Structure formats: structure tokens, C-alpha cells
PDB file of C-alpha atoms and ligand atoms in Angstrom:
ATOM      1  CA  MET A   1      12.308  21.446 -19.094  1.00  0.00           C
ATOM      2  CA  LYS A   2      14.827  24.300 -19.304  1.00  0.00           C
ATOM      3  CA  ARG A   3      14.282  25.070 -15.630  1.00  0.00           C
ATOM      4  CA  LEU A   4      14.758  21.377 -14.737  1.00  0.00           C
ATOM      5  CA  GLY A   5      17.913  21.238 -16.852  1.00  0.00           C
ATOM      6  CA  LEU A   6      16.560  18.150 -18.642  1.00  0.00           C
ATOM      7  CA  GLU A   7      15.928  17.145 -22.229  1.00  0.00           C
ATOM      8  CA  TYR A   8      13.103  14.817 -21.283  1.00  0.00           C
ATOM      9  CA  VAL A   9      11.223  13.597 -18.223  1.00  0.00           C
ATOM     10  CA  ASP A  10      10.542   9.938 -17.480  1.00  0.00           C
ATOM     11  CA  LEU A  11       6.901  10.400 -16.545  1.00  0.00           C
ATOM     12  CA  TYR A  12       4.583  13.394 -16.874  1.00  0.00           C
ATOM     13  CA  LEU A  13       1.184  13.298 -15.127  1.00  0.00           C
ATOM     14  CA  ILE A  14      -2.030  15.287 -14.990  1.00  0.00           C
ATOM     15  CA  HIS A  15      -2.551  15.856 -11.258  1.00  0.00           C
ATOM     16  CA  GLN A  16      -6.351  15.548 -11.214  1.00  0.00           C
ATOM     17  CA  PRO A  17      -9.327  15.514 -13.604  1.00  0.00           C
ATOM     18  CA  LEU A  18     -10.253  19.169 -13.181  1.00  0.00           C
ATOM     19  CA  GLY A  19     -10.614  21.990 -15.689  1.00  0.00           C
ATOM     20  CA  ASP A  20      -9.470  21.548 -19.279  1.00  0.00           C
ATOM     21  CA  TYR A  21      -7.683  18.249 -18.799  1.00  0.00           C
ATOM     22  CA  TYR A  22      -8.624  17.089 -22.294  1.00  0.00           C
ATOM     23  CA  GLY A  23      -6.759  20.097 -23.716  1.00  0.00           C
ATOM     24  CA  ALA A  24      -3.854  19.286 -21.403  1.00  0.00           C
ATOM     25  CA  TRP A  25      -3.852  15.634 -22.531  1.00  0.00           C
ATOM     26  CA  ARG A  26      -3.796  16.596 -26.225  1.00  0.00           C
ATOM     27  CA  VAL A  27      -0.698  18.756 -25.589  1.00  0.00           C
ATOM     28  CA  MET A  28       0.894  16.008 -23.488  1.00  0.00           C
ATOM     29  CA  GLN A  29       0.404  13.542 -26.344  1.00  0.00           C
ATOM     30  CA  GLU A  30       2.420  15.954 -28.523  1.00  0.00           C
ATOM     31  CA  VAL A  31       5.106  16.282 -25.834  1.00  0.00           C
ATOM     32  CA  TYR A  32       5.307  12.469 -25.733  1.00  0.00           C
ATOM     33  CA  ARG A  33       5.504  12.131 -29.532  1.00  0.00           C
ATOM     34  CA  GLU A  34       8.272  14.762 -29.664  1.00  0.00           C
ATOM     35  CA  GLY A  35      10.270  12.843 -27.016  1.00  0.00           C
ATOM     36  CA  GLY A  36       9.818  15.350 -24.186  1.00  0.00           C
ATOM     37  CA  ALA A  37       8.384  12.622 -21.932  1.00  0.00           C
ATOM     38  CA  ARG A  38       9.115   8.912 -22.015  1.00  0.00           C
ATOM     39  CA  ALA A  39       5.651   8.214 -20.652  1.00  0.00           C
ATOM     40  CA  ILE A  40       2.551  10.271 -19.912  1.00  0.00           C
ATOM     41  CA  GLY A  41      -0.176   9.497 -17.448  1.00  0.00           C
ATOM     42  CA  VAL A  42      -2.797  10.755 -15.046  1.00  0.00           C
ATOM     43  CA  SER A  43      -3.519  10.924 -11.339  1.00  0.00           C
ATOM     44  CA  ASN A  44      -6.686  10.790  -9.243  1.00  0.00           C
ATOM     45  CA  PHE A  45      -8.775   9.574 -12.187  1.00  0.00           C
ATOM     46  CA  PHE A  46     -11.724   7.451 -11.089  1.00  0.00           C
ATOM     47  CA  PRO A  47     -12.752   4.649 -13.498  1.00  0.00           C
ATOM     48  CA  ASP A  48     -15.371   6.722 -15.354  1.00  0.00           C
ATOM     49  CA  ARG A  49     -12.927   9.585 -16.078  1.00  0.00           C
ATOM     50  CA  LEU A  50     -10.177   7.165 -17.073  1.00  0.00           C
ATOM     51  CA  VAL A  51     -12.366   5.221 -19.514  1.00  0.00           C
ATOM     52  CA  ASP A  52     -13.659   8.464 -21.033  1.00  0.00           C
ATOM     53  CA  LEU A  53     -10.134   9.865 -21.523  1.00  0.00           C
ATOM     54  CA  ILE A  54      -9.000   6.607 -23.123  1.00  0.00           C
ATOM     55  CA  ALA A  55     -12.072   6.443 -25.384  1.00  0.00           C
ATOM     56  CA  HIS A  56     -11.585   9.943 -26.802  1.00  0.00           C
ATOM     57  CA  ASN A  57      -7.814  10.104 -27.272  1.00  0.00           C
ATOM     58  CA  GLU A  58      -5.094   8.318 -29.181  1.00  0.00           C
ATOM     59  CA  ILE A  59      -2.691   7.570 -26.336  1.00  0.00           C
ATOM     60  CA  THR A  60      -3.757   5.582 -23.278  1.00  0.00           C
ATOM     61  CA  PRO A  61      -2.232   6.900 -20.044  1.00  0.00           C
ATOM     62  CA  ALA A  62       0.732   4.732 -18.982  1.00  0.00           C
ATOM     63  CA  VAL A  63      -0.026   5.312 -15.298  1.00  0.00           C
ATOM     64  CA  ASN A  64      -2.884   6.338 -13.012  1.00  0.00           C
ATOM     65  CA  GLN A  65      -1.518   7.502  -9.649  1.00  0.00           C
ATOM     66  CA  ILE A  66      -4.293   7.159  -7.052  1.00  0.00           C
ATOM     67  CA  GLU A  67      -4.606   7.018  -3.277  1.00  0.00           C
ATOM     68  CA  THR A  68      -3.947   3.359  -2.430  1.00  0.00           C
ATOM     69  CA  HIS A  69      -3.120   1.824   0.960  1.00  0.00           C
ATOM     70  CA  PRO A  70      -4.485  -0.940   3.213  1.00  0.00           C
ATOM     71  CA  TYR A  71      -7.488   1.184   4.254  1.00  0.00           C
ATOM     72  CA  ASN A  72      -8.381   2.151   0.666  1.00  0.00           C
ATOM     73  CA  GLN A  73      -7.218  -0.683  -1.583  1.00  0.00           C
ATOM     74  CA  ARG A  74      -8.846   0.313  -4.909  1.00  0.00           C
ATOM     75  CA  ARG A  75      -9.456  -3.246  -6.110  1.00  0.00           C
ATOM     76  CA  THR A  76     -12.193  -2.348  -8.607  1.00  0.00           C
ATOM     77  CA  ASP A  77     -10.042   0.480 -10.000  1.00  0.00           C
ATOM     78  CA  GLN A  78      -7.147  -1.923 -10.345  1.00  0.00           C
ATOM     79  CA  GLU A  79      -9.214  -4.466 -12.301  1.00  0.00           C
ATOM     80  CA  LEU A  80     -10.256  -1.782 -14.755  1.00  0.00           C
ATOM     81  CA  MET A  81      -6.705  -0.455 -15.102  1.00  0.00           C
ATOM     82  CA  ARG A  82      -5.458  -3.989 -15.783  1.00  0.00           C
ATOM     83  CA  GLU A  83      -8.069  -4.352 -18.508  1.00  0.00           C
ATOM     84  CA  HIS A  84      -6.856  -1.110 -20.147  1.00  0.00           C
ATOM     85  CA  ARG A  85      -3.167  -1.772 -19.460  1.00  0.00           C
ATOM     86  CA  VAL A  86      -2.761   1.320 -17.285  1.00  0.00           C
ATOM     87  CA  GLN A  87      -0.200   0.898 -14.492  1.00  0.00           C
ATOM     88  CA  HIS A  88      -1.710   1.382 -11.030  1.00  0.00           C
ATOM     89  CA  GLU A  89       0.534   3.629  -8.912  1.00  0.00           C
ATOM     90  CA  SER A  90      -0.112   4.312  -5.240  1.00  0.00           C
ATOM     91  CA  TRP A  91       0.156   7.732  -3.679  1.00  0.00           C
ATOM     92  CA  GLY A  92      -0.047   7.825   0.102  1.00  0.00           C
ATOM     93  CA  PRO A  93       0.975   4.161   0.479  1.00  0.00           C
ATOM     94  CA  PHE A  94       1.091   4.715   4.260  1.00  0.00           C
ATOM     95  CA  ALA A  95      -2.101   6.817   4.230  1.00  0.00           C
ATOM     96  CA  GLU A  96       0.340   9.548   5.307  1.00  0.00           C
ATOM     97  CA  GLY A  97       0.296   7.925   8.766  1.00  0.00           C
ATOM     98  CA  LYS A  98      -3.464   8.410   9.264  1.00  0.00           C
ATOM     99  CA  ASN A  99      -5.583   6.055  11.429  1.00  0.00           C
ATOM    100  CA  ASN A 100      -2.441   4.967  13.331  1.00  0.00           C
ATOM    101  CA  ILE A 101      -1.495   2.820  10.366  1.00  0.00           C
ATOM    102  CA  PHE A 102       2.067   2.265  11.633  1.00  0.00           C
ATOM    103  CA  SER A 103       0.655   0.491  14.716  1.00  0.00           C
ATOM    104  CA  ASP A 104      -2.172  -1.359  12.983  1.00  0.00           C
ATOM    105  CA  PRO A 105      -2.507  -4.711  14.856  1.00  0.00           C
ATOM    106  CA  THR A 106      -2.917  -6.869  11.714  1.00  0.00           C
ATOM    107  CA  LEU A 107      -0.004  -5.252   9.860  1.00  0.00           C
ATOM    108  CA  SER A 108       2.174  -5.319  13.007  1.00  0.00           C
ATOM    109  CA  MET A 109       1.489  -9.037  13.528  1.00  0.00           C
ATOM    110  CA  ILE A 110       2.364  -9.847   9.911  1.00  0.00           C
ATOM    111  CA  GLY A 111       5.523  -7.711  10.166  1.00  0.00           C
ATOM    112  CA  ALA A 112       6.619  -9.457  13.382  1.00  0.00           C
ATOM    113  CA  ALA A 113       6.276 -12.859  11.675  1.00  0.00           C
ATOM    114  CA  HIS A 114       8.630 -11.749   8.870  1.00  0.00           C
ATOM    115  CA  GLY A 115      10.985  -9.589  10.976  1.00  0.00           C
ATOM    116  CA  LYS A 116       9.819  -6.522   9.000  1.00  0.00           C
ATOM    117  CA  SER A 117       8.233  -3.160   9.870  1.00  0.00           C
ATOM    118  CA  VAL A 118       4.626  -2.187   9.108  1.00  0.00           C
ATOM    119  CA  ALA A 119       5.927   0.166   6.386  1.00  0.00           C
ATOM    120  CA  GLN A 120       7.770  -2.736   4.749  1.00  0.00           C
ATOM    121  CA  VAL A 121       4.702  -4.995   4.954  1.00  0.00           C
ATOM    122  CA  ILE A 122       2.616  -2.334   3.195  1.00  0.00           C
ATOM    123  CA  LEU A 123       5.177  -1.788   0.433  1.00  0.00           C
ATOM    124  CA  ARG A 124       5.583  -5.537  -0.071  1.00  0.00           C
ATOM    125  CA  TRP A 125       1.796  -5.991  -0.186  1.00  0.00           C
ATOM    126  CA  LEU A 126       1.528  -3.291  -2.869  1.00  0.00           C
ATOM    127  CA  THR A 127       4.391  -4.855  -4.834  1.00  0.00           C
ATOM    128  CA  GLN A 128       2.780  -8.309  -4.732  1.00  0.00           C
ATOM    129  CA  ARG A 129      -0.465  -6.763  -5.998  1.00  0.00           C
ATOM    130  CA  GLY A 130       1.453  -5.255  -8.928  1.00  0.00           C
ATOM    131  CA  VAL A 131       0.985  -1.693  -7.647  1.00  0.00           C
ATOM    132  CA  VAL A 132       3.900   0.763  -7.958  1.00  0.00           C
ATOM    133  CA  ALA A 133       4.460   2.690  -4.707  1.00  0.00           C
ATOM    134  CA  ILE A 134       6.098   6.067  -4.157  1.00  0.00           C
ATOM    135  CA  PRO A 135       6.525   6.303  -0.366  1.00  0.00           C
ATOM    136  CA  LYS A 136       7.736   9.639   0.932  1.00  0.00           C
ATOM    137  CA  SER A 137      10.277  10.120   3.704  1.00  0.00           C
ATOM    138  CA  VAL A 138      12.676  12.931   4.581  1.00  0.00           C
ATOM    139  CA  ARG A 139      14.812  10.495   6.657  1.00  0.00           C
ATOM    140  CA  ARG A 140      17.621   8.494   5.122  1.00  0.00           C
ATOM    141  CA  GLU A 141      17.145   5.453   7.405  1.00  0.00           C
ATOM    142  CA  ARG A 142      13.462   5.234   6.470  1.00  0.00           C
ATOM    143  CA  MET A 143      14.245   5.563   2.765  1.00  0.00           C
ATOM    144  CA  GLU A 144      16.625   2.601   3.152  1.00  0.00           C
ATOM    145  CA  GLU A 145      13.973   0.685   5.114  1.00  0.00           C
ATOM    146  CA  ASN A 146      11.420   1.401   2.408  1.00  0.00           C
ATOM    147  CA  PHE A 147      13.709  -0.047  -0.271  1.00  0.00           C
ATOM    148  CA  ALA A 148      14.344  -3.267   1.690  1.00  0.00           C
ATOM    149  CA  VAL A 149      11.201  -5.093   0.628  1.00  0.00           C
ATOM    150  CA  PHE A 150      12.551  -7.486  -1.986  1.00  0.00           C
ATOM    151  CA  ASP A 151      13.953 -10.121   0.379  1.00  0.00           C
ATOM    152  CA  PHE A 152      10.720 -11.534   1.772  1.00  0.00           C
ATOM    153  CA  GLU A 153       7.299 -12.606   0.572  1.00  0.00           C
ATOM    154  CA  LEU A 154       3.851 -12.261   2.132  1.00  0.00           C
ATOM    155  CA  THR A 155       1.899 -15.507   2.260  1.00  0.00           C
ATOM    156  CA  PRO A 156      -1.571 -15.893   0.690  1.00  0.00           C
ATOM    157  CA  ALA A 157      -2.954 -15.838   4.260  1.00  0.00           C
ATOM    158  CA  ASN A 158      -1.124 -12.528   4.941  1.00  0.00           C
ATOM    159  CA  MET A 159      -2.521 -11.061   1.714  1.00  0.00           C
ATOM    160  CA  GLU A 160      -6.029 -12.232   2.658  1.00  0.00           C
ATOM    161  CA  ALA A 161      -5.741 -10.715   6.166  1.00  0.00           C
ATOM    162  CA  ILE A 162      -4.844  -7.324   4.645  1.00  0.00           C
ATOM    163  CA  VAL A 163      -7.894  -7.424   2.337  1.00  0.00           C
ATOM    164  CA  SER A 164     -10.070  -7.324   5.471  1.00  0.00           C
ATOM    165  CA  LEU A 165      -8.647  -3.877   6.395  1.00  0.00           C
ATOM    166  CA  ASP A 166     -10.160  -2.208   3.322  1.00  0.00           C
ATOM    167  CA  SER A 167     -12.742   0.506   4.108  1.00  0.00           C
ATOM    168  CA  ASP A 168     -13.104   1.200   0.378  1.00  0.00           C
ATOM    169  CA  SER A 169     -13.131   4.937   1.071  1.00  0.00           C
ATOM    170  CA  SER A 170     -10.605   7.757   1.062  1.00  0.00           C
ATOM    171  CA  SER A 171      -8.626   8.662   4.178  1.00  0.00           C
ATOM    172  CA  PHE A 172      -8.454  12.222   2.788  1.00  0.00           C
ATOM    173  CA  PHE A 173     -11.274  13.393   0.498  1.00  0.00           C
ATOM    174  CA  ASP A 174     -13.195  12.235  -2.543  1.00  0.00           C
ATOM    175  CA  HIS A 175     -12.320  13.838  -5.870  1.00  0.00           C
ATOM    176  CA  ARG A 176     -15.973  13.380  -6.893  1.00  0.00           C
ATOM    177  CA  ASP A 177     -17.259  15.499  -3.986  1.00  0.00           C
ATOM    178  CA  PRO A 178     -18.470  18.854  -5.418  1.00  0.00           C
ATOM    179  CA  ALA A 179     -17.106  20.790  -2.412  1.00  0.00           C
ATOM    180  CA  ALA A 180     -13.658  19.205  -2.958  1.00  0.00           C
ATOM    181  CA  VAL A 181     -13.796  19.978  -6.689  1.00  0.00           C
ATOM    182  CA  LYS A 182     -14.590  23.637  -5.904  1.00  0.00           C
ATOM    183  CA  ARG A 183     -11.799  23.896  -3.327  1.00  0.00           C
ATOM    184  CA  LEU A 184      -9.184  22.212  -5.558  1.00  0.00           C
ATOM    185  CA  SER A 185     -10.222  24.249  -8.617  1.00  0.00           C
ATOM    186  CA  GLU A 186      -9.825  27.500  -6.684  1.00  0.00           C
ATOM    187  CA  ALA A 187      -6.405  26.354  -5.477  1.00  0.00           C
ATOM    188  CA  GLN A 188      -5.156  25.522  -8.980  1.00  0.00           C
ATOM    189  CA  ARG A 189      -6.561  28.654 -10.694  1.00  0.00           C
ATOM    190  CA  PRO A 190      -3.659  30.818 -11.939  1.00  0.00           C
ATOM    191  CA  THR A 191      -3.262  34.101 -10.045  1.00  0.00           C
TER     192      THR A 191
HETATM  193  N1  NAP B   1      -1.149  12.578  -6.969  1.00  0.00           N
HETATM  194  C1  NAP B   1      -1.590  13.096  -5.852  1.00  0.00           C
HETATM  195  O1  NAP B   1      -2.655  13.709  -5.795  1.00  0.00           O
HETATM  196  C2  NAP B   1      -0.777  12.931  -4.589  1.00  0.00           C
HETATM  197  C3  NAP B   1      -1.364  13.244  -3.363  1.00  0.00           C
HETATM  198  C4  NAP B   1      -0.590  13.077  -2.198  1.00  0.00           C
HETATM  199  C5  NAP B   1       0.715  12.636  -2.286  1.00  0.00           C
HETATM  200  N2  NAP B   1       1.242  12.357  -3.509  1.00  0.00           N
HETATM  201  C6  NAP B   1       2.630  11.861  -3.622  1.00  0.00           C
HETATM  202  O2  NAP B   1       2.704  10.571  -3.035  1.00  0.00           O
HETATM  203  C7  NAP B   1       4.008  10.330  -2.502  1.00  0.00           C
HETATM  204  C8  NAP B   1       3.826   9.706  -1.153  1.00  0.00           C
HETATM  205  O3  NAP B   1       3.717  10.654  -0.163  1.00  0.00           O
HETATM  206  P1  NAP B   1       2.593  10.932   0.890  1.00  0.00           P
HETATM  207  O4  NAP B   1       3.050  12.107   1.659  1.00  0.00           O
HETATM  208  O5  NAP B   1       1.289  10.962   0.251  1.00  0.00           O
HETATM  209  O6  NAP B   1       2.455   9.774   1.911  1.00  0.00           O
HETATM  210  P2  NAP B   1       3.025   8.434   2.508  1.00  0.00           P
HETATM  211  O7  NAP B   1       4.206   7.977   1.736  1.00  0.00           O
HETATM  212  O8  NAP B   1       1.840   7.552   2.689  1.00  0.00           O
HETATM  213  O9  NAP B   1       3.431   8.864   3.990  1.00  0.00           O
HETATM  214  C9  NAP B   1       4.464   9.732   4.297  1.00  0.00           C
HETATM  215  C10 NAP B   1       4.604   9.748   5.817  1.00  0.00           C
HETATM  216  O10 NAP B   1       5.090   8.493   6.280  1.00  0.00           O
HETATM  217  C11 NAP B   1       6.276   8.679   7.039  1.00  0.00           C
HETATM  218  N3  NAP B   1       7.159   7.536   6.734  1.00  0.00           N
HETATM  219  C12 NAP B   1       7.788   7.246   5.560  1.00  0.00           C
HETATM  220  N4  NAP B   1       8.457   6.079   5.630  1.00  0.00           N
HETATM  221  C13 NAP B   1       8.243   5.602   6.891  1.00  0.00           C
HETATM  222  C14 NAP B   1       8.662   4.447   7.590  1.00  0.00           C
HETATM  223  N5  NAP B   1       9.434   3.525   7.015  1.00  0.00           N
HETATM  224  N6  NAP B   1       8.271   4.285   8.879  1.00  0.00           N
HETATM  225  C15 NAP B   1       7.481   5.213   9.490  1.00  0.00           C
HETATM  226  N7  NAP B   1       7.051   6.341   8.881  1.00  0.00           N
HETATM  227  C16 NAP B   1       7.417   6.525   7.599  1.00  0.00           C
HETATM  228  C17 NAP B   1       6.844  10.007   6.581  1.00  0.00           C
HETATM  229  O11 NAP B   1       7.552  10.630   7.620  1.00  0.00           O
HETATM  230  P3  NAP B   1       9.088  11.137   7.443  1.00  0.00           P
HETATM  231  O12 NAP B   1       9.137  11.928   6.159  1.00  0.00           O
HETATM  232  O13 NAP B   1       9.318  11.934   8.667  1.00  0.00           O
HETATM  233  O14 NAP B   1       9.908   9.878   7.371  1.00  0.00           O
HETATM  234  C18 NAP B   1       5.568  10.809   6.276  1.00  0.00           C
HETATM  235  O15 NAP B   1       5.030  11.362   7.471  1.00  0.00           O
HETATM  236  C19 NAP B   1       4.733  11.669  -2.553  1.00  0.00           C
HETATM  237  O16 NAP B   1       5.638  11.622  -3.650  1.00  0.00           O
HETATM  238  C20 NAP B   1       3.630  12.685  -2.842  1.00  0.00           C
HETATM  239  O17 NAP B   1       4.064  13.777  -3.633  1.00  0.00           O
HETATM  240  C21 NAP B   1       0.517  12.479  -4.666  1.00  0.00           C
END
């Protein structure tokens, strides 16, 4: 906090369910109670890990930030998060450009009908699903484009067409894959 020059942060997350994340969560609950964070949450928690963390702690995470985009829509995860009142937040809303998402025929056709870009269609689709999105761009004009999603609405037919794009699998890697767990654990081990 000293290094950030802040007295509190708005949201403080556990990056992934690896290592002693229960110990981390207990300390984060204290940070929250002392006012060091306005909200605390998690990231990359699959339903089983999320339910377990909720069951064995006092504070329910405010947010679970998980990979969510048209090719990996996380509908089952979202239902469970709704049930537990955990806000679904999307990382990689554009799948980081993978699978030529910016020229996807279905998303392009929907965008053309609304006079909007594929990026805007995706962000609007997430918003209408009640998913918070944190798109990343280093370009000012794209940041402005990514904010301009509150002046149009996707139709039920548009929403239905996007459902059909779901592959229900990661465009990156699965946090439940033992090889990924080993690789990520080695990367986060202090040196
Ligand atoms: N919790 C986690 O494990 C986790 C994992 C990954 C990422 N994240 C976070 O998620 C956030 C989202 O970032 P992300 O990198 O994953 O992916 P993303 O937002 O899906 O995609 C970023 C890519 O899209 C391009 N882009 C952005 N706006 C665009 C637009 N309007 N039109 C065309 N291209 C556009 C960017 O290029 P330019 O920059 O050149 O515009 C960049 O190449 C970041 O804050 C990141 O830190 C979290």
C-alpha cells in the first residue's frame, strides 16, 4: 500500500487457487475488516474451489475473475456464482485476439447490424449477461471504443446466436490440468 501511495485498494484478488490460498484468504479477510480493501475476491476459481472457499470462511469473495469470452462463456460457473452472490468478472474478454475473434463471422454480422465493432458486440454481450469486463488495450482510440457500449442493445436473437459460439473450453489452458498447476506453481514460487 505504501508503494502504491494508497490508503486502501478498491478490489484485492487472489490470482489463482494454488499453494496456501486459504492462509492468504484469512489474511485478506483481516485486510478487508481493517479497511485496507473495499472488496476482496478471487480469480481462476472453478466452481468446486469457490464453493469450498465459501464454505470454510467467513467472507464470501465479492468477485471471481475468470476467462470469459464468446468461445468460453462459463454459463455453469455463472449460475453458481449468482447463487452465491459472487460477481462474475471476465478476463480475456476478447480471448486476447485468439481464434481470429475480431473477424468472427457471427460477431461481425451482429456488429454490422448495429453499426458497432466486434469488440463492442462482445463487451455489450458480457454487460447484458451481467458479467463485468476488463478489456485491455494500449491504444487510446480502442479504449474509447471499448467504453462506447452503452448506447445500443443486442436483441434476444443476437444473444442466442452468440451462445452457439461457445466451445465450453479454455482458449489458453485449464487451471485443473496438473501440468499447468506445476508450471504456474514454479512461476509463482519466491526466489
Ligand atoms: N486473472 C487472470 O488470471 C488474468 C489472466 C489474463 C489476463 N488478465 C487480465 O485481463 C485483462 C484483459 O486483458 P487480456 O490481455 O487478457 O485480453 P483481452 O482484453 O481479451 O485482449 C487484449 C487484446 O485485444 C486487443 N484489443 C483491445 N481492444 C480492442 C479493440 N477494440 N479492437 C481490436 N483489438 C482490441 C489488444 O490490443 P492493443 O493493446 O494493441 O489494443 C490486445 O491485443 C487485463 O487487465 C489482464 O491483466 C487476468
